[in-house]
XYZ file of C-alpha atoms in Angstrom:
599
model
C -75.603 -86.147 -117.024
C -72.748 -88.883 -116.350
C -71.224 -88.575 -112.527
C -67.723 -88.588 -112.137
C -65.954 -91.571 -109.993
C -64.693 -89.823 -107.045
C -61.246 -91.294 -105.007
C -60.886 -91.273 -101.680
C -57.079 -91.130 -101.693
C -57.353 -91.151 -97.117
C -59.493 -94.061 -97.167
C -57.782 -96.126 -99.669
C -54.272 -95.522 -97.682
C -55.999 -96.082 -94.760
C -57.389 -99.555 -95.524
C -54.326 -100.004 -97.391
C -52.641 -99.987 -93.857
C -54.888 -101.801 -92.106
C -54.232 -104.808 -94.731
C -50.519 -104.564 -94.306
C -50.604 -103.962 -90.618
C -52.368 -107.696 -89.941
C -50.335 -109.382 -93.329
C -47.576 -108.508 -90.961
C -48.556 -109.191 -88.147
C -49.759 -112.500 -88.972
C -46.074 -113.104 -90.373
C -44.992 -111.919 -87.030
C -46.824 -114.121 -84.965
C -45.326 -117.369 -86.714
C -42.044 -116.664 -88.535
C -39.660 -115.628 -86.123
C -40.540 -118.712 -83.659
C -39.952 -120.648 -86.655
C -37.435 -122.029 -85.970
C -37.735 -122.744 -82.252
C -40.471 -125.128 -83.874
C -38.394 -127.131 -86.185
C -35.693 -127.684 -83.341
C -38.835 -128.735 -81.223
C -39.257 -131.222 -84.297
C -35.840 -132.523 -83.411
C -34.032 -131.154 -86.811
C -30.456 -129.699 -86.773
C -29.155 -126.547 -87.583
C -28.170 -127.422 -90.494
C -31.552 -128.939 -91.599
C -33.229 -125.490 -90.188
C -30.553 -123.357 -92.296
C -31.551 -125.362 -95.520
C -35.384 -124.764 -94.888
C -35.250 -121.511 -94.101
C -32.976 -120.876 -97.432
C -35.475 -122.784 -99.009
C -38.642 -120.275 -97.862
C -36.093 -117.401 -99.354
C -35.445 -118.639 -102.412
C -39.010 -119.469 -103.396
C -39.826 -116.161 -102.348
C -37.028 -114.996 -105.008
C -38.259 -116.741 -108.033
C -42.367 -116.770 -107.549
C -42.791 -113.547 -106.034
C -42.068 -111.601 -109.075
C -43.393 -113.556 -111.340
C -46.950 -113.583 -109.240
C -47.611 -110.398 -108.942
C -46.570 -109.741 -113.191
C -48.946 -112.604 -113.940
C -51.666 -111.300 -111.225
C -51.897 -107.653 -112.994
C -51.158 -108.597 -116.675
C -54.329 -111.298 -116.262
C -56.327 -108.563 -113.974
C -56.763 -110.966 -111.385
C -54.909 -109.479 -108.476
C -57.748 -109.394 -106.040
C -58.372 -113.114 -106.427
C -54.770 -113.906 -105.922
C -54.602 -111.928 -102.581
C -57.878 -113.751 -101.391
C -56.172 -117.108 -102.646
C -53.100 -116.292 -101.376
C -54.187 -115.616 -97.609
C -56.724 -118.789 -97.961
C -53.991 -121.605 -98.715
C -50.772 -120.130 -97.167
C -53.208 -120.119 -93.910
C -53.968 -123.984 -94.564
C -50.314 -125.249 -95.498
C -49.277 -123.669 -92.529
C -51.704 -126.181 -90.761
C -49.843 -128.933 -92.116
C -46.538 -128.578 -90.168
C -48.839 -129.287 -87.434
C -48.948 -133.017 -88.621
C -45.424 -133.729 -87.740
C -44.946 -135.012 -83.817
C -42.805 -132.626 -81.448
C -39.473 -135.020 -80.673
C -37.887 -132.502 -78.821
C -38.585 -130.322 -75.217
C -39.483 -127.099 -75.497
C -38.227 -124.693 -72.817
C -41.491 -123.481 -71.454
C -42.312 -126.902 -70.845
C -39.802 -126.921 -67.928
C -42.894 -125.121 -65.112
C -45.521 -127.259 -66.718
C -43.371 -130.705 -66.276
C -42.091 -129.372 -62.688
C -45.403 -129.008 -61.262
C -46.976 -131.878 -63.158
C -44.443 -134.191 -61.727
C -44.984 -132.182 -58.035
C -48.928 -132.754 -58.227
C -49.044 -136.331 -60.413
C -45.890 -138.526 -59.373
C -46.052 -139.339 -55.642
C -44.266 -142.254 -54.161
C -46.226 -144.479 -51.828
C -43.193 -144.826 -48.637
C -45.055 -148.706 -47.944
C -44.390 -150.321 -51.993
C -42.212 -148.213 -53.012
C -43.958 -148.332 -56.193
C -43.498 -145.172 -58.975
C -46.004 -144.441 -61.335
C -46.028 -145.899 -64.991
C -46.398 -142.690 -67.013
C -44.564 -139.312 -66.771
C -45.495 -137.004 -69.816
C -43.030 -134.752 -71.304
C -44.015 -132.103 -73.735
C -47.145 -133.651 -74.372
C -45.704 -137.205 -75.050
C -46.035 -140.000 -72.328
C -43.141 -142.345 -72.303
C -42.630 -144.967 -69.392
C -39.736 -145.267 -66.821
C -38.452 -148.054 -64.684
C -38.057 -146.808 -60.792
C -34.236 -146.290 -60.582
C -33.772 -144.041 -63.503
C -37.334 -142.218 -62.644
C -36.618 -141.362 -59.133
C -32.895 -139.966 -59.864
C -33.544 -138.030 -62.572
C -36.883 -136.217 -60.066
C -34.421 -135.761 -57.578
C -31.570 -133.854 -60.536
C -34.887 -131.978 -61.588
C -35.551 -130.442 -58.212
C -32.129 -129.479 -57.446
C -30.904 -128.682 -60.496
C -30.701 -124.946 -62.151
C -33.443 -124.127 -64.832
C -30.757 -124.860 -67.880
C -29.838 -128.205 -66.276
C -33.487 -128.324 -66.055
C -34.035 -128.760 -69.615
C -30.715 -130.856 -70.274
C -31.701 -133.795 -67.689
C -35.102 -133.449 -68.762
C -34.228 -134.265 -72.613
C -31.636 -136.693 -71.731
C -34.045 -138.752 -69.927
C -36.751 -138.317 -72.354
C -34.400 -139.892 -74.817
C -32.506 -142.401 -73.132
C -36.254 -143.602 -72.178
C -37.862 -143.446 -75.388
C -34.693 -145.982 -76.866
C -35.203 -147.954 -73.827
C -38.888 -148.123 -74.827
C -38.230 -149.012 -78.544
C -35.236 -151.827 -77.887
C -37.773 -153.445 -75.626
C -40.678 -153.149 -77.709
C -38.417 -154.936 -80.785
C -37.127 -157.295 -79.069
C -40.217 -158.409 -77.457
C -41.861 -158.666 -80.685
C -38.915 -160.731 -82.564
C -38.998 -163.041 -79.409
C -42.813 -163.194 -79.773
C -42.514 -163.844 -83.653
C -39.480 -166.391 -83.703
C -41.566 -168.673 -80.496
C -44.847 -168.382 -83.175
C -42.955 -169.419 -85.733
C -40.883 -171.782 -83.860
C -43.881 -173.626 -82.361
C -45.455 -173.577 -86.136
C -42.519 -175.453 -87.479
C -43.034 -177.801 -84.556
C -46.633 -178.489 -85.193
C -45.760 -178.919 -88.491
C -43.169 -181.194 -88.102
C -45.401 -183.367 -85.302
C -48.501 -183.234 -87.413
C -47.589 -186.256 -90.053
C -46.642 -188.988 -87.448
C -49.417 -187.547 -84.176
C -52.514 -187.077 -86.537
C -53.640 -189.892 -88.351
C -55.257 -190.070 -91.617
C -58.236 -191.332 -89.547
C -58.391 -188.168 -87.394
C -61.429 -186.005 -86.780
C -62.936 -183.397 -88.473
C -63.002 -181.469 -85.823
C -59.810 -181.529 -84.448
C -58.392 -180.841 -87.647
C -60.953 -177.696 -87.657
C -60.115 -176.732 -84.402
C -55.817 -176.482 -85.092
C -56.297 -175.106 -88.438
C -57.921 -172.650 -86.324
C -55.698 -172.055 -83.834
C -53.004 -171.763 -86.840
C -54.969 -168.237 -88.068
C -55.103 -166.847 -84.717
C -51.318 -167.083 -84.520
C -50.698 -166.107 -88.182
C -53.645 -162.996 -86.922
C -51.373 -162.484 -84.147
C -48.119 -162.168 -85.476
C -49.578 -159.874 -88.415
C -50.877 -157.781 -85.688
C -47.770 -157.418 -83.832
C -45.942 -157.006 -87.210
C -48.470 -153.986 -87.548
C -48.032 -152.462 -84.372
C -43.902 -151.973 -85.308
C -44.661 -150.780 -88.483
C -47.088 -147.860 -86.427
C -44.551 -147.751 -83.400
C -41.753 -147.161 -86.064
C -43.860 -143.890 -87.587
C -41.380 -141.660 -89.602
C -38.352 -144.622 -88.120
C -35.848 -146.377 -89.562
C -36.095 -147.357 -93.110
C -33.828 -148.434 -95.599
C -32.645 -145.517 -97.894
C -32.964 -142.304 -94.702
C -33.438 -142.441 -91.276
C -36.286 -140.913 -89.280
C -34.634 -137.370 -88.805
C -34.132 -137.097 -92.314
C -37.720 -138.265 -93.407
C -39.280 -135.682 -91.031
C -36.649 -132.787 -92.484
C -37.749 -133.741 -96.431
C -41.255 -134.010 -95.534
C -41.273 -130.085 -93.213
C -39.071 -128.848 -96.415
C -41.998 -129.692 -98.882
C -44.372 -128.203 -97.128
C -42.604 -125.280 -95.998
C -41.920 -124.674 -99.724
C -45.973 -125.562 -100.240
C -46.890 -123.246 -97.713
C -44.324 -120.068 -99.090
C -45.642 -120.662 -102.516
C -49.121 -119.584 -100.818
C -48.075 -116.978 -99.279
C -45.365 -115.236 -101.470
C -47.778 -113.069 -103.843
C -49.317 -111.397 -100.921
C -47.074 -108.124 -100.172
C -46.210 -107.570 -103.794
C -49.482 -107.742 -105.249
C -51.326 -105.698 -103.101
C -48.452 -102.928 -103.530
C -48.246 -102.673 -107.004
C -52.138 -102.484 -106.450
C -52.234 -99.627 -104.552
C -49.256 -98.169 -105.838
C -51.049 -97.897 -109.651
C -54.206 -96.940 -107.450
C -52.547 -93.320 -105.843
C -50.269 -93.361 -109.040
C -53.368 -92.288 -111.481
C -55.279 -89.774 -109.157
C -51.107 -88.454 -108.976
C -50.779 -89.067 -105.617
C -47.920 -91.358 -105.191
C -46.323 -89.093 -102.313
C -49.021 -91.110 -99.880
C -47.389 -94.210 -100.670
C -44.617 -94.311 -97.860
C -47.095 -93.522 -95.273
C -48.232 -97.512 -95.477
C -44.654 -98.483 -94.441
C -44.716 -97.761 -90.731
C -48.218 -99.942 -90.404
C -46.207 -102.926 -91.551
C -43.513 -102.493 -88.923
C -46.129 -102.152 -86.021
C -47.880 -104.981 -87.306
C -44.467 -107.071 -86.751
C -43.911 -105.683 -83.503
C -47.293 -106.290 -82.654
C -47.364 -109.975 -84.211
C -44.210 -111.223 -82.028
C -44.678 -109.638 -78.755
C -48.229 -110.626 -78.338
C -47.973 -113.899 -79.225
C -44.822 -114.019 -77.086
C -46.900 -113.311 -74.341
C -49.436 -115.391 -75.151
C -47.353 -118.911 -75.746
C -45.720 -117.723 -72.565
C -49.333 -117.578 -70.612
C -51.159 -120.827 -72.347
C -48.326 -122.886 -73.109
C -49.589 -125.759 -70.302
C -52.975 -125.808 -71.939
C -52.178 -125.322 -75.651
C -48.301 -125.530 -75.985
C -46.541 -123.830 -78.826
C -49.456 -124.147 -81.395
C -50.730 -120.856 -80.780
C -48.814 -119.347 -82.936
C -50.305 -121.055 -85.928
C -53.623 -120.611 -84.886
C -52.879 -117.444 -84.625
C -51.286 -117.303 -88.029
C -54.310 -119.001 -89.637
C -56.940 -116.628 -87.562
C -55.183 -113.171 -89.094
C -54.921 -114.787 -92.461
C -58.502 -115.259 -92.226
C -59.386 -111.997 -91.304
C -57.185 -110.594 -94.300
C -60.021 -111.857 -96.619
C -62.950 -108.959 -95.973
C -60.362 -106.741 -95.896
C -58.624 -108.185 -99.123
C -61.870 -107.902 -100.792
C -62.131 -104.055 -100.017
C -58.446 -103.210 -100.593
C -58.112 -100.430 -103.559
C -56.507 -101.883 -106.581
C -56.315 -100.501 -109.852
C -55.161 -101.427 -112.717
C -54.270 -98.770 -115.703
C -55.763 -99.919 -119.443
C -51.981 -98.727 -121.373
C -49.751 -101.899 -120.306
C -46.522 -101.116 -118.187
C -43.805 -100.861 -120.290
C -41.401 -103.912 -120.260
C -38.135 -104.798 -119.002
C -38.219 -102.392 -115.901
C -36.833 -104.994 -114.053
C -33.759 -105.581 -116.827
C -33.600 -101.608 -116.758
C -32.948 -101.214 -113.392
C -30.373 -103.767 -113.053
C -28.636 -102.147 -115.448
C -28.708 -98.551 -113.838
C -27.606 -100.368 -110.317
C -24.447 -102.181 -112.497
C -23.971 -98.705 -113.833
C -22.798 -96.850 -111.142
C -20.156 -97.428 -108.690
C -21.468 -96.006 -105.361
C -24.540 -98.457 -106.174
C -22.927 -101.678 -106.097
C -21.427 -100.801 -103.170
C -24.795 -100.375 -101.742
C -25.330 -103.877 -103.502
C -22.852 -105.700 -101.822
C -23.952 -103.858 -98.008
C -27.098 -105.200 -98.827
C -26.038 -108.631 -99.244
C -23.979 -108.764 -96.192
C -26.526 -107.050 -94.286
C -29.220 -109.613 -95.396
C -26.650 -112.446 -94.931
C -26.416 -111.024 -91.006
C -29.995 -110.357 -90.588
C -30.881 -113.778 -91.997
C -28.733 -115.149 -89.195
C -29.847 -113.241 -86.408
C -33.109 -113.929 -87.280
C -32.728 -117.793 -87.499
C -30.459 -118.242 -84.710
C -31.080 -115.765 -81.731
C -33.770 -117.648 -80.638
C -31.847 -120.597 -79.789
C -29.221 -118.360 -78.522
C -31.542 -117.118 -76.130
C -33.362 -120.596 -75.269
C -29.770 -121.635 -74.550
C -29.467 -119.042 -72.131
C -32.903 -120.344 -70.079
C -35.282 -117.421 -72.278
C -39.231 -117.857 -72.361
C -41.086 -117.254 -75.314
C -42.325 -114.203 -72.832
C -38.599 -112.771 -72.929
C -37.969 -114.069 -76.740
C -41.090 -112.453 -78.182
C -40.603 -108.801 -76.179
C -36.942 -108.768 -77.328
C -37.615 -109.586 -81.363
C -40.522 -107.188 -81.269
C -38.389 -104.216 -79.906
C -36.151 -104.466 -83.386
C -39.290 -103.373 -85.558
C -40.691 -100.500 -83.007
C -37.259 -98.891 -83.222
C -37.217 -99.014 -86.742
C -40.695 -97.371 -87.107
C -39.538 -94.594 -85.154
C -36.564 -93.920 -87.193
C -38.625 -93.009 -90.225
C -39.267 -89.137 -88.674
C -35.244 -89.023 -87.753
C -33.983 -90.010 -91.156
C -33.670 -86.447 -92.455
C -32.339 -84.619 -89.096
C -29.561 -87.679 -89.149
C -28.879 -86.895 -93.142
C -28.354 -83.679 -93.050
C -26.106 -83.449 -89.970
C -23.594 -85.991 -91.966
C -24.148 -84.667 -94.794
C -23.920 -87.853 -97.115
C -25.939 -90.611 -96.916
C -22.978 -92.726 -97.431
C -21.740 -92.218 -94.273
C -25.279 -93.161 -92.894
C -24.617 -96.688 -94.364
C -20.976 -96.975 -93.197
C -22.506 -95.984 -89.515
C -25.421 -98.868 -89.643
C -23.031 -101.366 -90.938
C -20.903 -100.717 -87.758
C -24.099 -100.933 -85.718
C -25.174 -104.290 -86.932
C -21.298 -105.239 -86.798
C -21.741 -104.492 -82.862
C -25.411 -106.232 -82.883
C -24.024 -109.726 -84.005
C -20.244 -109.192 -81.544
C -22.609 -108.171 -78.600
C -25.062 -111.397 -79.118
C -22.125 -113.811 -78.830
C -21.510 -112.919 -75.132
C -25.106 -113.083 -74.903
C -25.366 -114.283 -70.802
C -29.172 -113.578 -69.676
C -31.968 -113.159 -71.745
C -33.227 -109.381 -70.938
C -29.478 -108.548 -71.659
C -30.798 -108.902 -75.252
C -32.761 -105.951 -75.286
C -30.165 -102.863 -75.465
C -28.575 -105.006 -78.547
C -32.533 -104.943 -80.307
C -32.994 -101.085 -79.696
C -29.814 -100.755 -81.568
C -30.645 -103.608 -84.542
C -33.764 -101.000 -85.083
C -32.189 -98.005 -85.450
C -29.372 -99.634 -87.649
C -31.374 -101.126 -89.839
C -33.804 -98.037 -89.886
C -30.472 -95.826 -91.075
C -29.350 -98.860 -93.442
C -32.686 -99.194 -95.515
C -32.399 -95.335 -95.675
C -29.083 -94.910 -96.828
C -30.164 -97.373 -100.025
C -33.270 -95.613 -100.877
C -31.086 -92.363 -100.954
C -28.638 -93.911 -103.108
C -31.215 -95.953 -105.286
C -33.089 -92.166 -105.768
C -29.679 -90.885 -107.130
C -29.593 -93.732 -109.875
C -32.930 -94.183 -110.812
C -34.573 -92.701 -113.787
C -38.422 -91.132 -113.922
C -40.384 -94.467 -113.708
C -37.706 -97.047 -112.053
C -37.694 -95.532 -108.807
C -39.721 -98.791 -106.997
C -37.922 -100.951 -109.961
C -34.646 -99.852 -108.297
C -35.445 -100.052 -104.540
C -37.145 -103.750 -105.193
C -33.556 -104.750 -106.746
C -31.872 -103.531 -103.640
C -34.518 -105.155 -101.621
C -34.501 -108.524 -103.261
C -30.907 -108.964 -103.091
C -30.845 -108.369 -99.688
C -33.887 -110.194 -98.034
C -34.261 -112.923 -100.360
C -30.762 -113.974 -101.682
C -28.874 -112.652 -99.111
C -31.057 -114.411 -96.419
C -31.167 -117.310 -98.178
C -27.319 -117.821 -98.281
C -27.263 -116.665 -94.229
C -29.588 -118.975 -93.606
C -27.514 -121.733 -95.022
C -24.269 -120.649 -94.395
C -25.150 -119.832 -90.774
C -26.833 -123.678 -90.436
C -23.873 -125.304 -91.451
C -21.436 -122.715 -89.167
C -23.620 -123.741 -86.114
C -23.702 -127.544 -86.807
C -19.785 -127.393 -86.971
C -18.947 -124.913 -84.275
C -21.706 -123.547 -82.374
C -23.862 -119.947 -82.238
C -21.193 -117.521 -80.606
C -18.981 -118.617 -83.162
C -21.248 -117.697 -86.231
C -22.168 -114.089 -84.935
C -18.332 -113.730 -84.318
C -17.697 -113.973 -87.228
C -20.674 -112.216 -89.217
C -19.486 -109.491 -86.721
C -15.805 -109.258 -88.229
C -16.956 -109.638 -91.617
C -19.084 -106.879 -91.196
C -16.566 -104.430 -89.305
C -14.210 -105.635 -92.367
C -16.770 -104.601 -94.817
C -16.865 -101.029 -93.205
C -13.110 -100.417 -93.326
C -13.131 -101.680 -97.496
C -16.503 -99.125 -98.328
C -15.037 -96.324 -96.365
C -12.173 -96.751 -98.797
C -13.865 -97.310 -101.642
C -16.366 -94.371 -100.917
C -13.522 -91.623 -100.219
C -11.821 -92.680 -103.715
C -14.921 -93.036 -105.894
C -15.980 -89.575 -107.178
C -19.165 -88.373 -106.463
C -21.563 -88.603 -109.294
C -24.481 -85.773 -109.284
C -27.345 -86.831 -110.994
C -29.212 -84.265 -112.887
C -32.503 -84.037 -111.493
C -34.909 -82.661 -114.594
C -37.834 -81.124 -111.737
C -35.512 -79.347 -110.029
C -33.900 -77.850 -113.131
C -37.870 -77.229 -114.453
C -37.978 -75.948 -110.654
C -35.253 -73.323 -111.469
C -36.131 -72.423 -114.723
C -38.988 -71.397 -113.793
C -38.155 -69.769 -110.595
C -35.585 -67.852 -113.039
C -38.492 -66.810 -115.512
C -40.324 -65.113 -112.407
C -37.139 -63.599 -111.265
C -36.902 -62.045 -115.032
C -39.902 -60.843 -115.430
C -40.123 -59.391 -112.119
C -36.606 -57.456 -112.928
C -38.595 -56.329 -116.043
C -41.675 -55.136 -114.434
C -39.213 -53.389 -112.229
C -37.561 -51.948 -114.763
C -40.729 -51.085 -116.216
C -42.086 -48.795 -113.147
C -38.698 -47.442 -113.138
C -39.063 -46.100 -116.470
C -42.594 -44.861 -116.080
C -41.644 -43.087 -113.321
C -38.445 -41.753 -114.844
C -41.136 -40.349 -117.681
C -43.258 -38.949 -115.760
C -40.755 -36.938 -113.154
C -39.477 -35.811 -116.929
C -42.762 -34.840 -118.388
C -43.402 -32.943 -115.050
C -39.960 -31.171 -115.246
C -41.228 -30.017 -118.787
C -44.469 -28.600 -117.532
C -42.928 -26.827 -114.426
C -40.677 -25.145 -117.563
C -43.044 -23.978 -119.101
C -45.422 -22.450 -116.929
C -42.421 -20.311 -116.571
């Protein structure tokens, strides 16, 4: 007799949400510090705003395409395994590039180092030769040394970091000059005295000279000629990633991060989709799709988680291990993805999907008014997002922050969300429209990016996150609502992905670069000034739009098969009403007749 396959619907949702809980937390633990790193690297904002744009629109192009080639070629299980393997090791690779800049937890370390390491001697007078500085060692001469200690240790913790970097600088070009020049003077004396020797060799050296001390300056010839190659050498290593002739050294280092940040998303970009669409076609054929939203929440706690431990970790070891933890930490979750990867439930159904769902849903979204309004608040709100996102961080290291206070604050964004999910009925139903909804979280992350601009302490950064969580919470509701309304049986997830994609891939790509540019022009408080007027702009224009747009209902076919059915019982529950009615009517009659005649 041939045994059924049974399906654990609990345990594949359950392992489904342990895989997305550490996906995103590994994504947490690296991505939003990001950019911290690459203006540790010494790039500018407008440099950062071009990577990051570069991460989102990779993300636009290959992640669809992935996870369509993954399940037409039934390999989806090799390309999550794949995936997790090489998006761990590219994101090694940005580990190649030397730090150039000061990091702000650096600040205690370099305090106390120079406390404990760099002590005068009162009888020479004499200061010590090395004084390291975010793990590079750079050497001072005693006047410049001994003012900038004494601006250290009375100076605030912002003017801290200023002096700090200024010194590191104007020390490192002092280094460089001298090391040039002292090698051109050493090269133009070699060559100088070689032209001499040359010249005084015909009339000093006879023809009868000897042997050997002919051997004997022919040698000392190749030890200069060894010499000077040497020292040639040593520029060309001093001068790693310097001056060349076509780009600077700042420019080399932001081509070379952009290639392998665009290596290291190609990686990493089939993960999330693939493993849905998985599990998705997985509860889809034992017809339980309705456990599909429960996997959600685990990927917002695994963001929250992701950020604020790390935070605290970074905060904790940065003296012993500096800012690298979070890749290690990155690469150590990606690993662990792998087992679990391998036991993930996919499935994959033997009639193809049909095509064009993508094509299909685009055209349903251009269809319909009230959805292209929720296309365009989805732009704008992934343009803002994409800025907060890049640029808060240096707000707040600005403003003194830790990665202690930088990691609790990002991580407070994606607990609030999480919690919104149980709320997002009660708050429906008491507006009634979930068009109003979206007006109300516009105006909430309107508030977000105004309140950030006055930004003055760190912590004050935390009642703005609570807020970001519950706005974006109501916003991503609001769009599902609306997307529901539009879609047709079968385009539902075709639908939301539209409204997803525009939003956290092309939207966030164009924040990212518009914001970079803003910043490099003007500076942070001007860029989330004005993200925060065009968002309170943008509510004004779809409040109007909304209140003169009729409302379209969509027909929903189940709930008419709902009623029609409902009406059926209702029918022939009248009838069998009617029924016992009449029965009863015949026999009170046929009684009536007996009672007659027994008289």
């Amino acid at each position: 007799m041939k045994t059924t396959k049974q399906w654990d619907v609990r345990g594949a949702v359950g392992l489904a949400g342990v895989f997305h809980f550490l996906l995103c937390c590994a994504s947490g633990c690296l991505l939003p510090f990001l950019t911290l790193y690459l203006r540790q690297l010494g790039l500018t904002a407008s440099m950062t705003g071009i990577i990051m744009a570069l991460r989102h629109l990779v993300a636009l192009l290959w992640r669809p395409v992935s996870s369509t080639l993954a399940r037409r070629h039934n390999k989806r299980r090799v390309v999550i395994i794949g995936s997790a393997i090489f998006s761990a090791i590219a994101a090694l690779m940005l580990l190649v590039f030397p730090a150039t800049g000061v990091s702000t937890e650096s600040v205690s370390c370099n305090v106390s180092r120079l406390n404990a390491n760099h002590t005068f001697d009162s009888s020479t007078l004499k200061p010590p030769t090395t004084s390291t500085f975010s793990m590079h060692k750079f050497s001072t001469p005693l006047g410049n040394f001994t003012d900038s200690q004494t601006e250290i240790e009375h100076s605030p913790p912002l003017v801290v970091t200023t002096l700090a970097s200024t010194n590191n600088k104007e020390t490192s070009k002092i280094s460089d000059t001298q090391k040039v020049e002292a090698v051109s003077d050493q090269s133009k004396a070699a060559s100088q005295k070689d032209g001499q020797e040359s010249l005084e060799t015909p009339s000093q050296s006879p023809p009868s000279q000897p042997a050997e001390r002919r051997t004997g300056r022919a040698l000392k010839k190749g030890e200069q000629q060894q010499t000077k190659n040497e020292l040639e050498l040593n520029v060309v290593r001093s001068e790693f990633l310097g001056s060349l002739k076509v780009m600077d050294a700042q420019h080399q280092m932001f081509f070379l991060v952009m290639i392998v940040v665009g290596i290291w998303e190609l990686m990493a970009a089939p993960l999330e989709w693939t493993a849905d669409d998985g599990l998705h076609e997985y509860l889809d054929f034992v017809d339980a799709t309705d456990r599909h939203r429960t996997v959600k929440p685990w990927r917002l706690l695994g963001t929250a988680g992701g950020v604020g431990s790390t935070g605290i970790l970074v905060s904790i070891l940065y003296c012993v291990f500096g800012t690298v933890i979070h890749f290690y930490a990155y690469v150590l979750l990606m690993f662990v993805i792998v087992p679990v990867a391998a036991l993930l439930p996919l499935y994959r159904h033997k009639r193809e999907r049909l095509p064009g769902s993508g094509l299909k849903a685009l055209q349903l979204v251009r269809g319909d008014s009230r959805a292209l309004l929720c296309v365009v608040s989805a732009l704008l709100t992934g343009m803002a997002g994409s800025v907060l996102a890049d640029f808060l961080p240096w707000q707040m290291q600005d403003h003194g922050a830790t990665e202690l206070q930088i990691g609790i604050a990002l991580a407070l964004a994606p607990l609030c969300q999480a919690t919104f999910a149980p709320l997002n009925g009660t708050v429906t139903r008491f507006l009634k429209s979930h068009g109003r909804l979206l007006i109300l979280a516009i105006l909430g992350l309107s508030f977000q990016c105004l309140y950030f601009s006055f930004l003055w302490t760190p912590w004050a950064a935390i009642p703005a996150q609570l807020l970001a969580g519950l706005s974006t919470g109501a916003l991503w509701w609001a769009v599902e609502a609306q997307g529901l309304d539009i879609a047709s049986p079968g385009t539902e997830r075709a639908v939301h992905r539209v409204f997803e994609t525009l939003s956290l891939d092309f939207g966030a790509g164009l924040g990212s670069v518009l914001g970079g540019f803003v910043v490099q022009k003007f500076c942070i408080s001007v860029l989330f000034q004005g993200m925060a007027t065009m968002l309170a702009l943008w509510c004004v224009a779809l409040a109007v739009f909304q209140w003169r747009i009729p409302r379209q209902h969509r027909i929903n076919y189940s709930r008419l098969l709902a009623a029609d059915a409902s009406e059926a019982s209702e029918s022939e529950s009248d009838q069998e009403q009617e029924n016992d009615w009449l029965e009863k009517a015949m026999k009170d009659d046929k009684g009536n007749n007996n009672w007659k005649r027994l008289d």
